[in-house]
Tab-separated table of C-alpha atoms in Angstrom:
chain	number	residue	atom	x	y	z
T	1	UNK	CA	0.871	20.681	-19.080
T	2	UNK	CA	2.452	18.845	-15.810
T	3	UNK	CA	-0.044	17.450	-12.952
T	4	UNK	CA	2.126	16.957	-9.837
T	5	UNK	CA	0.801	13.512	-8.171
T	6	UNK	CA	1.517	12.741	-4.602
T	7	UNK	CA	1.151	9.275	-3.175
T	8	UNK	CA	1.632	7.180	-0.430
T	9	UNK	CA	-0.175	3.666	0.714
T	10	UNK	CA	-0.239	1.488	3.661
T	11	UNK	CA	0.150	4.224	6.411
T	12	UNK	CA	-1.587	2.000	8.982
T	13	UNK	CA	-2.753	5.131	10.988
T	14	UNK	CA	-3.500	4.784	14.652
T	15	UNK	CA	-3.262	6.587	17.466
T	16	UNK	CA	0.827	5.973	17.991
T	17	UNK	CA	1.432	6.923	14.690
T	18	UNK	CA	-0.490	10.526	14.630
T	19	UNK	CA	1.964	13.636	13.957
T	20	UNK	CA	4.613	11.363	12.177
T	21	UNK	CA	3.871	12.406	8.566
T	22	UNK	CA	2.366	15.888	9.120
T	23	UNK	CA	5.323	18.296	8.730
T	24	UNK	CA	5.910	16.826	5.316
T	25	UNK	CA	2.442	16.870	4.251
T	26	UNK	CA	2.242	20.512	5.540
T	27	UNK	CA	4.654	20.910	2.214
T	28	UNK	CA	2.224	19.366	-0.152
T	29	UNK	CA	0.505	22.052	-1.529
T	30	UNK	CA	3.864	23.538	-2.386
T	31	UNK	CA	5.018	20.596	-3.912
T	32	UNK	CA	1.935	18.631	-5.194
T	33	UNK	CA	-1.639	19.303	-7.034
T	34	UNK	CA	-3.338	16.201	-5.240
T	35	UNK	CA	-2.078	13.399	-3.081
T	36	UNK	CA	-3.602	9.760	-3.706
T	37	UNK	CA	-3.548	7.362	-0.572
T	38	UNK	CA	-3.026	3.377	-1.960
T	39	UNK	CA	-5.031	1.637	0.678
T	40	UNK	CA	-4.482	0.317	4.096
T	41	UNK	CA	-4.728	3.565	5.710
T	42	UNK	CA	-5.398	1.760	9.112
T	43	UNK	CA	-4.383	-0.729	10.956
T	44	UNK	CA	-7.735	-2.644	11.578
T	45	UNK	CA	-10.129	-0.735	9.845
T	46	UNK	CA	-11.990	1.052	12.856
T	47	UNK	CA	-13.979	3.870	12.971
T	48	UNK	CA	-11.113	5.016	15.542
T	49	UNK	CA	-8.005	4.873	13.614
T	50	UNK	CA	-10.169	6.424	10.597
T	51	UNK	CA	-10.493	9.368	12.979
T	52	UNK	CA	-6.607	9.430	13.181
T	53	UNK	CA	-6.455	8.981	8.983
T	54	UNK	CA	-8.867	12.110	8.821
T	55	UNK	CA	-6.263	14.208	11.387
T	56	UNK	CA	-3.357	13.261	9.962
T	57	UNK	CA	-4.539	13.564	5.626
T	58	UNK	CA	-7.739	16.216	6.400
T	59	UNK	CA	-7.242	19.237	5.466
T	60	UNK	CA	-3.908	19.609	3.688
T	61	UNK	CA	-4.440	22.418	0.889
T	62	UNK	CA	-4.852	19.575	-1.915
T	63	UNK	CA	-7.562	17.003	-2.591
T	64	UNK	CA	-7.150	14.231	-1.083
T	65	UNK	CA	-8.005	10.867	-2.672
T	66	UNK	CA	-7.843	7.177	-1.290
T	67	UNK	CA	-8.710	4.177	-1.972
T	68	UNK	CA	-9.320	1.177	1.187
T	69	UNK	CA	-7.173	-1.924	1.497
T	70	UNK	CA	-7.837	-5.465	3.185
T	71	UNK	CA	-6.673	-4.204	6.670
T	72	UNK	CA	-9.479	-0.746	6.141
T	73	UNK	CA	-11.909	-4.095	5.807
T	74	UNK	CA	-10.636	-6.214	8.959
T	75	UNK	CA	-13.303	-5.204	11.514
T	76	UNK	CA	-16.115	-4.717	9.162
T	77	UNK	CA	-16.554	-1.074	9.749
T	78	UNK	CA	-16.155	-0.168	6.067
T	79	UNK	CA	-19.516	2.209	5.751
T	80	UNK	CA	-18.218	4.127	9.191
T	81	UNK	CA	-14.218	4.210	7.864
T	82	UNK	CA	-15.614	5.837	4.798
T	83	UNK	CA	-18.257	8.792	6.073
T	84	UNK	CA	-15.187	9.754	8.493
T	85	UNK	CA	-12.812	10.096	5.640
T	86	UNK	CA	-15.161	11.616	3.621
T	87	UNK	CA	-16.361	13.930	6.362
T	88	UNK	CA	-12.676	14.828	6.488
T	89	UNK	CA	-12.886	15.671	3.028
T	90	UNK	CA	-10.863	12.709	1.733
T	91	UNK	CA	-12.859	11.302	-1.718
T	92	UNK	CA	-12.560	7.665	-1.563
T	93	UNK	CA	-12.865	5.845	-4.529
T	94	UNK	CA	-14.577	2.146	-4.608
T	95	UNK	CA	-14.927	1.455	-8.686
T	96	UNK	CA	-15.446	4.808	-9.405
T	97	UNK	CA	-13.316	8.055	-10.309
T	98	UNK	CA	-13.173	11.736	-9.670
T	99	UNK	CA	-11.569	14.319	-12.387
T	100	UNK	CA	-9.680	16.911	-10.649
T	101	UNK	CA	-8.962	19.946	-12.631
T	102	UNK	CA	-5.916	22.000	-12.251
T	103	UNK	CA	-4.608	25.112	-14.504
T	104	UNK	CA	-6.905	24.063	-17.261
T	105	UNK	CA	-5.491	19.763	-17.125
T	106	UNK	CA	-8.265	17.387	-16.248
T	107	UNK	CA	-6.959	14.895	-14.448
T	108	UNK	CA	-9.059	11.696	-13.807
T	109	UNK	CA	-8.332	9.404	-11.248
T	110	UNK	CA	-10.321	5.560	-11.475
T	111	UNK	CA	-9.555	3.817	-7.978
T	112	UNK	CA	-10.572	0.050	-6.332
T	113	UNK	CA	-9.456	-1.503	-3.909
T	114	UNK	CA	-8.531	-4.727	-6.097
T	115	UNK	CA	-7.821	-8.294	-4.699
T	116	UNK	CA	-5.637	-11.435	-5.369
T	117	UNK	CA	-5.336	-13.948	-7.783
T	118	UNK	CA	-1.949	-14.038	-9.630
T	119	UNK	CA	-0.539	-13.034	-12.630
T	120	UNK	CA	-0.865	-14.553	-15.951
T	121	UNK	CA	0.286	-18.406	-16.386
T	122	UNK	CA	0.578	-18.689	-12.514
T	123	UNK	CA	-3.296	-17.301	-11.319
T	124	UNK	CA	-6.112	-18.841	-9.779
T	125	UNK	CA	-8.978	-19.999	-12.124
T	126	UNK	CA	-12.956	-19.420	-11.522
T	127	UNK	CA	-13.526	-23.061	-10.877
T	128	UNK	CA	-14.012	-25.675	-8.315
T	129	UNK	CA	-15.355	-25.028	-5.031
T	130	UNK	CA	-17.730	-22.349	-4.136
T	131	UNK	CA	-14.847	-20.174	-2.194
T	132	UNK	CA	-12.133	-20.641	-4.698
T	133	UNK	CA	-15.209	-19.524	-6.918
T	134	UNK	CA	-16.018	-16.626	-4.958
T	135	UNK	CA	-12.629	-15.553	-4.444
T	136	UNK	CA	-11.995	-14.790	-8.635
T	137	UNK	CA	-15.206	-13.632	-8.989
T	138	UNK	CA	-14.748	-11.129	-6.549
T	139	UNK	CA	-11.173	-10.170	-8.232
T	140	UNK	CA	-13.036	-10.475	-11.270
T	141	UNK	CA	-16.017	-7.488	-10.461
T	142	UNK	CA	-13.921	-5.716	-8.984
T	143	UNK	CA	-11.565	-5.038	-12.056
T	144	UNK	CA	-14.388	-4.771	-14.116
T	145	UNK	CA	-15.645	-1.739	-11.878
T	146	UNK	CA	-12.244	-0.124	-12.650
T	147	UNK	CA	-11.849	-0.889	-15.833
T	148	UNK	CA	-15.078	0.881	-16.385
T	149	UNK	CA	-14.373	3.889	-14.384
T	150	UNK	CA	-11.284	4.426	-15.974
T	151	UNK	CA	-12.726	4.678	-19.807
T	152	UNK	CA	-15.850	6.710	-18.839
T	153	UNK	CA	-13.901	9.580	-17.696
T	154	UNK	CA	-13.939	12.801	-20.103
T	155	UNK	CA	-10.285	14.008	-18.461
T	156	UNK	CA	-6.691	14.925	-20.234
T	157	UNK	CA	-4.973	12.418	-18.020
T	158	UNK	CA	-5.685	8.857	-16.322
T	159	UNK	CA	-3.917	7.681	-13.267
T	160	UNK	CA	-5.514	4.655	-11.669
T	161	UNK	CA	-5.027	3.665	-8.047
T	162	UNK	CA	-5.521	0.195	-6.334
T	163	UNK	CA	-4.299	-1.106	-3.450
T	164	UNK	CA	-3.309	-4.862	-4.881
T	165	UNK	CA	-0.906	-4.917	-7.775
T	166	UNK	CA	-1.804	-4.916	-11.032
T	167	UNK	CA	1.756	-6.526	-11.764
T	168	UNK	CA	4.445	-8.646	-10.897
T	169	UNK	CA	6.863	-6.273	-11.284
T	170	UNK	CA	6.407	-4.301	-8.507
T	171	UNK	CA	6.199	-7.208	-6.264
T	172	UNK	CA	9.706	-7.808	-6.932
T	173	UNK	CA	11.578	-8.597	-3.680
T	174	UNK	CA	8.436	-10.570	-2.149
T	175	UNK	CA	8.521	-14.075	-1.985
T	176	UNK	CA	7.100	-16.121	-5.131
T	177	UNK	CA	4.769	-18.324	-3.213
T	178	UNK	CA	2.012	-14.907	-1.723
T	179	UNK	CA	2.093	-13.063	-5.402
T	180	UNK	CA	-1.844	-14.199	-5.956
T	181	UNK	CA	-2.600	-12.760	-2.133
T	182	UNK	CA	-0.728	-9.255	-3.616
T	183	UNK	CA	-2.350	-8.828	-6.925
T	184	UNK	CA	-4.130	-9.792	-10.315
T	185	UNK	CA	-3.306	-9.457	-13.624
T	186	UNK	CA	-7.024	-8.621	-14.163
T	187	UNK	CA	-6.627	-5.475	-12.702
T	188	UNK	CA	-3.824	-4.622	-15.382
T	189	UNK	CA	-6.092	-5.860	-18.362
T	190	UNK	CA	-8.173	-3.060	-16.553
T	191	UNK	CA	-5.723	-0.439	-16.658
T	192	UNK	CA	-4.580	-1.548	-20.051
T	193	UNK	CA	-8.750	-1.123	-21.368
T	194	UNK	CA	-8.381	2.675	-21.140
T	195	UNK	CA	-5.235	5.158	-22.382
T	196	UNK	CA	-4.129	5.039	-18.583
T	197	UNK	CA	-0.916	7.363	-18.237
T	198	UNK	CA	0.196	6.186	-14.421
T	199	UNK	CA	-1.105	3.104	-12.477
T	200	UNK	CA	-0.149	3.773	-8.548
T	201	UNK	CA	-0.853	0.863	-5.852
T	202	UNK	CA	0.541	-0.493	-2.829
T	203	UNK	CA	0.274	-3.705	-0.656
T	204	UNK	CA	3.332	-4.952	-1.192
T	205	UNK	CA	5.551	-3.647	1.286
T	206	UNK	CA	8.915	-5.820	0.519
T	207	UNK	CA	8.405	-5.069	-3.706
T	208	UNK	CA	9.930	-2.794	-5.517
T	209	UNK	CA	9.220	0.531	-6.862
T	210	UNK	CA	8.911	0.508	-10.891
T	211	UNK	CA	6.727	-1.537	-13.620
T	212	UNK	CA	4.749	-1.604	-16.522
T	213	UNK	CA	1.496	-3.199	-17.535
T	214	UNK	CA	1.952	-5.760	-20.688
T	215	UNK	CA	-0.067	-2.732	-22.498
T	216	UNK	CA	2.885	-0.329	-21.996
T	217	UNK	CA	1.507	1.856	-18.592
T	218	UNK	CA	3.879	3.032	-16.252
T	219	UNK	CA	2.921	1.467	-12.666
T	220	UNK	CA	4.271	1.987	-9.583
T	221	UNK	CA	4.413	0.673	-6.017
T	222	UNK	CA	4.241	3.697	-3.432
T	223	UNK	CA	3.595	1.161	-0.075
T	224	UNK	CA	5.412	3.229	2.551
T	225	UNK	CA	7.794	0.493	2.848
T	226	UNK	CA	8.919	0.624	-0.391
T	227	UNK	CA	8.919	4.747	-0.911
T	228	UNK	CA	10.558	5.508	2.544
T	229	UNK	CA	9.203	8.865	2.755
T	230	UNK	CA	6.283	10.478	3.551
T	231	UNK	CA	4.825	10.135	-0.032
T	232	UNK	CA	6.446	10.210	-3.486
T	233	UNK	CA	5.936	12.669	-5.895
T	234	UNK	CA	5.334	12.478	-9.631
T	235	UNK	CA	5.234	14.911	-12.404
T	236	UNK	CA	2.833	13.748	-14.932
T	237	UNK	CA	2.861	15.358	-18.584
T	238	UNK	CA	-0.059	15.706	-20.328
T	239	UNK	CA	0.347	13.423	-23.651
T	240	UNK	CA	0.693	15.353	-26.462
T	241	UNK	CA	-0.645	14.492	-30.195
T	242	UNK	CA	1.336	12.564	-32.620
T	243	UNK	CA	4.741	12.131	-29.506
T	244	UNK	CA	5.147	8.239	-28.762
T	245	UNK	CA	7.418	6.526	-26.525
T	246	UNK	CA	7.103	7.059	-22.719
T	247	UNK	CA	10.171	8.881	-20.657
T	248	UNK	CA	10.851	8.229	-16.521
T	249	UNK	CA	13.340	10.701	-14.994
T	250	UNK	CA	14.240	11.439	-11.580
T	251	UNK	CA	15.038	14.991	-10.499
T	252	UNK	CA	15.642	16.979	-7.725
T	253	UNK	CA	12.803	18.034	-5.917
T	254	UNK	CA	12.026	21.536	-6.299
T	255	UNK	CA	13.329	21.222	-10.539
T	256	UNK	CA	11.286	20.045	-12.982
O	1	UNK	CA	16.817	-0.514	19.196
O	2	UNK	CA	17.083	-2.376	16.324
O	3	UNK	CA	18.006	-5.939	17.478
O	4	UNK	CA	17.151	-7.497	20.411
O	5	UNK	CA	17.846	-11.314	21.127
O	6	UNK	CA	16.295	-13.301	24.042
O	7	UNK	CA	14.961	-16.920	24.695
O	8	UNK	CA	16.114	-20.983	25.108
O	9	UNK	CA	18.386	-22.781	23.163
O	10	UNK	CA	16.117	-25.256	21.360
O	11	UNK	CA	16.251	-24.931	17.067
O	12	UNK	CA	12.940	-23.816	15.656
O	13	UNK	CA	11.248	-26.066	13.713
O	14	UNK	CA	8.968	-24.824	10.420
O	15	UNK	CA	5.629	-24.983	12.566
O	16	UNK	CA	6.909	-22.510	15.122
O	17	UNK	CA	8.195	-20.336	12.011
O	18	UNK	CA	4.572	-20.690	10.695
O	19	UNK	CA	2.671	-19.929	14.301
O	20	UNK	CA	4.568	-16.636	14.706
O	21	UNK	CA	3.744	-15.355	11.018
O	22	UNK	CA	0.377	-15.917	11.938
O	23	UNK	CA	1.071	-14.105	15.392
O	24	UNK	CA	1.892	-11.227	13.729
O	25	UNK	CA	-0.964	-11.056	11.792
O	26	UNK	CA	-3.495	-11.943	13.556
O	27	UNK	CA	-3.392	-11.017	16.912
O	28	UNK	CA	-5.249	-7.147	17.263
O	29	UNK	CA	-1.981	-5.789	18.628
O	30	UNK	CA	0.154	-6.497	15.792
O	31	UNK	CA	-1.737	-7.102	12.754
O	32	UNK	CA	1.373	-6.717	10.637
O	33	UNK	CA	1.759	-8.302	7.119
O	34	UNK	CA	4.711	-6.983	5.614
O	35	UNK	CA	7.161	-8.448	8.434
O	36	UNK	CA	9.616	-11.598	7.614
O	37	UNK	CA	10.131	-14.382	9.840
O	38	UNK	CA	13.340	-16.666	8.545
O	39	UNK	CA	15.918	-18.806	10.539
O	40	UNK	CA	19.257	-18.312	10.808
O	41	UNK	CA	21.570	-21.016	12.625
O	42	UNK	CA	19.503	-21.938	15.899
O	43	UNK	CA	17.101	-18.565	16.106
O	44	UNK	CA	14.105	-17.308	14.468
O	45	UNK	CA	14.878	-13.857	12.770
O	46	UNK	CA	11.896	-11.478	12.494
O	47	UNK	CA	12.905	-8.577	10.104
O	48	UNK	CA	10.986	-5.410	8.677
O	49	UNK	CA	9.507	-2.057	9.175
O	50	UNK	CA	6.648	-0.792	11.408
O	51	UNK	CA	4.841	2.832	11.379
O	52	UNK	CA	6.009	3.587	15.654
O	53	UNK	CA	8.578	2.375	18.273
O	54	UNK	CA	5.468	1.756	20.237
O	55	UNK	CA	4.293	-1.227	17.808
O	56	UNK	CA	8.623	-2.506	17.436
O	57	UNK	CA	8.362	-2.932	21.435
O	58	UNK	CA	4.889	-4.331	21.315
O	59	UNK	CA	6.180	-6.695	18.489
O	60	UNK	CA	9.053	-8.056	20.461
O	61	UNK	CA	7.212	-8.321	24.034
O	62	UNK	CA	4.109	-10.809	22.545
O	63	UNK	CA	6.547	-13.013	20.488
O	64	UNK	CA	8.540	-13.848	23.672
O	65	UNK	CA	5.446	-13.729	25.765
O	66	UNK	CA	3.673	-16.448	23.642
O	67	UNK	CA	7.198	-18.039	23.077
O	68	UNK	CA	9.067	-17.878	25.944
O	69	UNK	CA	11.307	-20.605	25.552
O	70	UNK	CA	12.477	-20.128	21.403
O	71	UNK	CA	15.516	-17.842	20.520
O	72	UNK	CA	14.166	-14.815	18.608
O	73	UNK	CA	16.012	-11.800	17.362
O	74	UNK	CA	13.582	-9.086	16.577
O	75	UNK	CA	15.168	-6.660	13.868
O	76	UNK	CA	12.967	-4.287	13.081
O	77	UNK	CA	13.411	-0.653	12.087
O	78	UNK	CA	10.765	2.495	11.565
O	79	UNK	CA	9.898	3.731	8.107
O	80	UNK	CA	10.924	7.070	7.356
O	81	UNK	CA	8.681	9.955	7.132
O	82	UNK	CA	11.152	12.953	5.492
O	83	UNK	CA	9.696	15.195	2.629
O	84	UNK	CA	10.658	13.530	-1.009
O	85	UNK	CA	13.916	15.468	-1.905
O	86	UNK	CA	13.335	13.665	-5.297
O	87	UNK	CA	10.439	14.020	-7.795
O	88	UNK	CA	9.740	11.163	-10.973
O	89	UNK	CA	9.077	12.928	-14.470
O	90	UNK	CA	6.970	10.955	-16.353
O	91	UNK	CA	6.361	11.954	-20.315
C-alpha cells in the first residue's frame, strides 16, 4: 500500500504570482493522491490574495489540504482567508485532521499552524513577563491541539503538517540566533505522541530538506525555497506488521 | 537580472543592516522574511529568492528609495516552479 503525498509551503500567492505553478499542478492527479500546502500561502493574509490561493490550488483533481502560517495571520483576516479556501474546496486544518481514503489506505493527516520557541536546551521557558508568558503558552496549546488530532485518528497512515518546525534539523542553513522564531520542539513531542509516519512543514526558507524527530519520524521541510519546484512528492508505504527500521530513497519520477 | 549595484560610497554600519531587514519585512510591498542582508567590503548585500520579477524589481526600487545614499547590491533570483522529476520513497 503506497499513498503518494504532494507538498509545497510558503507560496506567498498574490496577484503577480497567479499562473506560475499551474501547469505543474495540472500533473498532480497523475502523479499524486493529495497535495498538502505548509502554510504561508499569502503574502499578507488578505481576503484578496486568498482569492488568488483558491485559483491557483482549487480545483486540481486531488484534495487539497493546508494549513495557515504567520504571514496568512498578518492582516487579521484569518475567518475570511479560510471560508475562501474552503469555498475553493481546500480543507484547512487548525488542530484538527481529515482521513483521506485512497484504494482501500486511510490516510490521516493532523495539521496546525505551530509557533516558536526553540528546541530543547536552547527554548524559551513559560515564565516571566506576561508576553514571554503568552508567547509559550500559545506554542504550548497549540501543540497540544496537534498532538491530539494526530492520536484520535482511526487511519493506516499519519502525516502531520505545520508550518513552524518541529526540528532543528531542517532549519539547517538558517542562522542560529531566529531558530525559536522557526519552530518548537513541542511540536515534535507532538508528533512523537502518536505512530506519525511523515511530519511535513515549512517556514524556513534558507533550511534544509531532511530530519527526524528524537522519536524516530521522518520530517521534512517542503518551503518553496528549499524544494525548488512546484511541490515535492513522496511515496508513503503503509507500515507493515512485525518490519522495523525506516528506508528514504529517491527515484525517478514516474518509478516507484 | 540578478545583481544590480547602485548608491554612495559610505560603509554601512550594523543599524542600517538592521533597518533594511526590517524594510523588507515590514513594509506591505515587500513583506519578505526569508531574504539575507550581509556586508561585504563597503556594500550591503541583499541575497535570496522571491515568488515574481515583479516583487525582485519592487525589492530593489524601495531599498534605494529609502536609502539613497548606501551601496546595495540586490541579488536576488526567482524560485523555480518545474514539475518534481524526482519522487522520495519512504518505508
Amino acid at each position: 500500500m503506497v499513498i503518494r503525498i504532494a507538498a509545497v509551503g510558503d507560496v506567498h500567492m498574490d496577484r503577480d504570482v497567479l499562473g506560475r505553478f499551474r501547469p505543474a499542478l495540472e500533473e498532480l492527479p497523475d502523479r499524486a493522491d493529495v497535495l498538502l500546502l505548509a502554510g504561508d500561502l499569502t503574502r499578507h493574509g488578505t481576503e484578496s490574495e486568498a482569492r488568488c490561493v483558491a485559483t491557483e490550488f482549487g480545483n486540481l483533481g486531488v484534495p487539497v489540504v493546508a494549513v495557515l502560517g504567520n504571514h496568512d495571520y498578518h492582516c487579521d483576516e484569518v475567518p475570511r482567508v479560510i471560508r475562501v479556501l474552503e469555498d475553493a474546496g481546500i480543507v484547512v486544518l487548525e488542530g484538527t485532521n481529515l482521513v483521506v481514503e485512497r484504494d482501500g489506505t486511510r490516510l490521516g493527516i493532523a495539521g496546525a499552524k505551530g509557533f516558536g520557541g526553540g528546541f530543547a536546551g536552547r527554548c524559551a521557558s513559560e515564565f516571566g513577563e506576561p508576553e514571554m508568558k503568552a508567547f509559550i503558552r500559545t506554542t504550548q496549546a497549540i501543540a497540544d491541539q496537534l498532538g491530539e488530532a494526530l492520536r484520535e485518528m482511526d487511519c493506516d497512515v499519519r502525516v502531520a503538517l505545520t508550518h513552524y518546525a518541529p526540528v532543528p534539523d531542517t532549519l539547517a542553513g538558517e542562522p542560529l540566533e531566529i531558530y525559536p522564531f522557526l519552530g518548537s520542539y513541542l511540536l515534535g513531542q507532538a508528533i512523537d505522541s502518536a505512530p506519525t509516519e511523515l511530519a511535513l512543514h515549512g517556514h524556513a526558507h534558507a533550511g534544509s530538506e531532511r530530519g527526524t524527530t528524537p522519536g524516530g519520524v521522518r520530517v521534512r521541510n517542503v518551503a518553496h525555497p528549499v524544494i525548488k519546484q512546484a511541490y515535492s512528492v513522496f511515496h508513503l508505504h503503509a507500515p507493515q506488521a512485525g518490519r522495523s527500521g525506516k528506508v528514504s530513497a529517491i527515484t525517478r519520477s514516474g518509478s516507484s | 537580472m540578478n545583481e544590480r549595484t547602485r548608491g554612495g560610497t559610505e560603509p554601512p554600519d550594523d543599524y542600517l543592516e538592521a533597518a533594511i531587514q526590517r524594510l523588507l519585512t515590514e513594509h506591505t510591498a515587500i513583506a519578505e522574511q526569508g531574504l539575507t542582508v550581509t556586508r561585504r567590503d563597503h556594500s550591503l548585500v541583499v541575497c535570496g529568492e522571491v515568488e515574481s520579477a515583479q516583487r525582485r524589481e519592487e525589492i530593489l526600487r524601495l531599498v534605494l528609495e529609502r536609502f539613497p545614499h548606501l551601496p546595495v547590491t540586490v541579488d536576488i533570483g526567482l524560485i523555480r516552479t518545474q514539475a518534481p522529476s524526482e519522487v522520495e520513497e519512504l518505508r
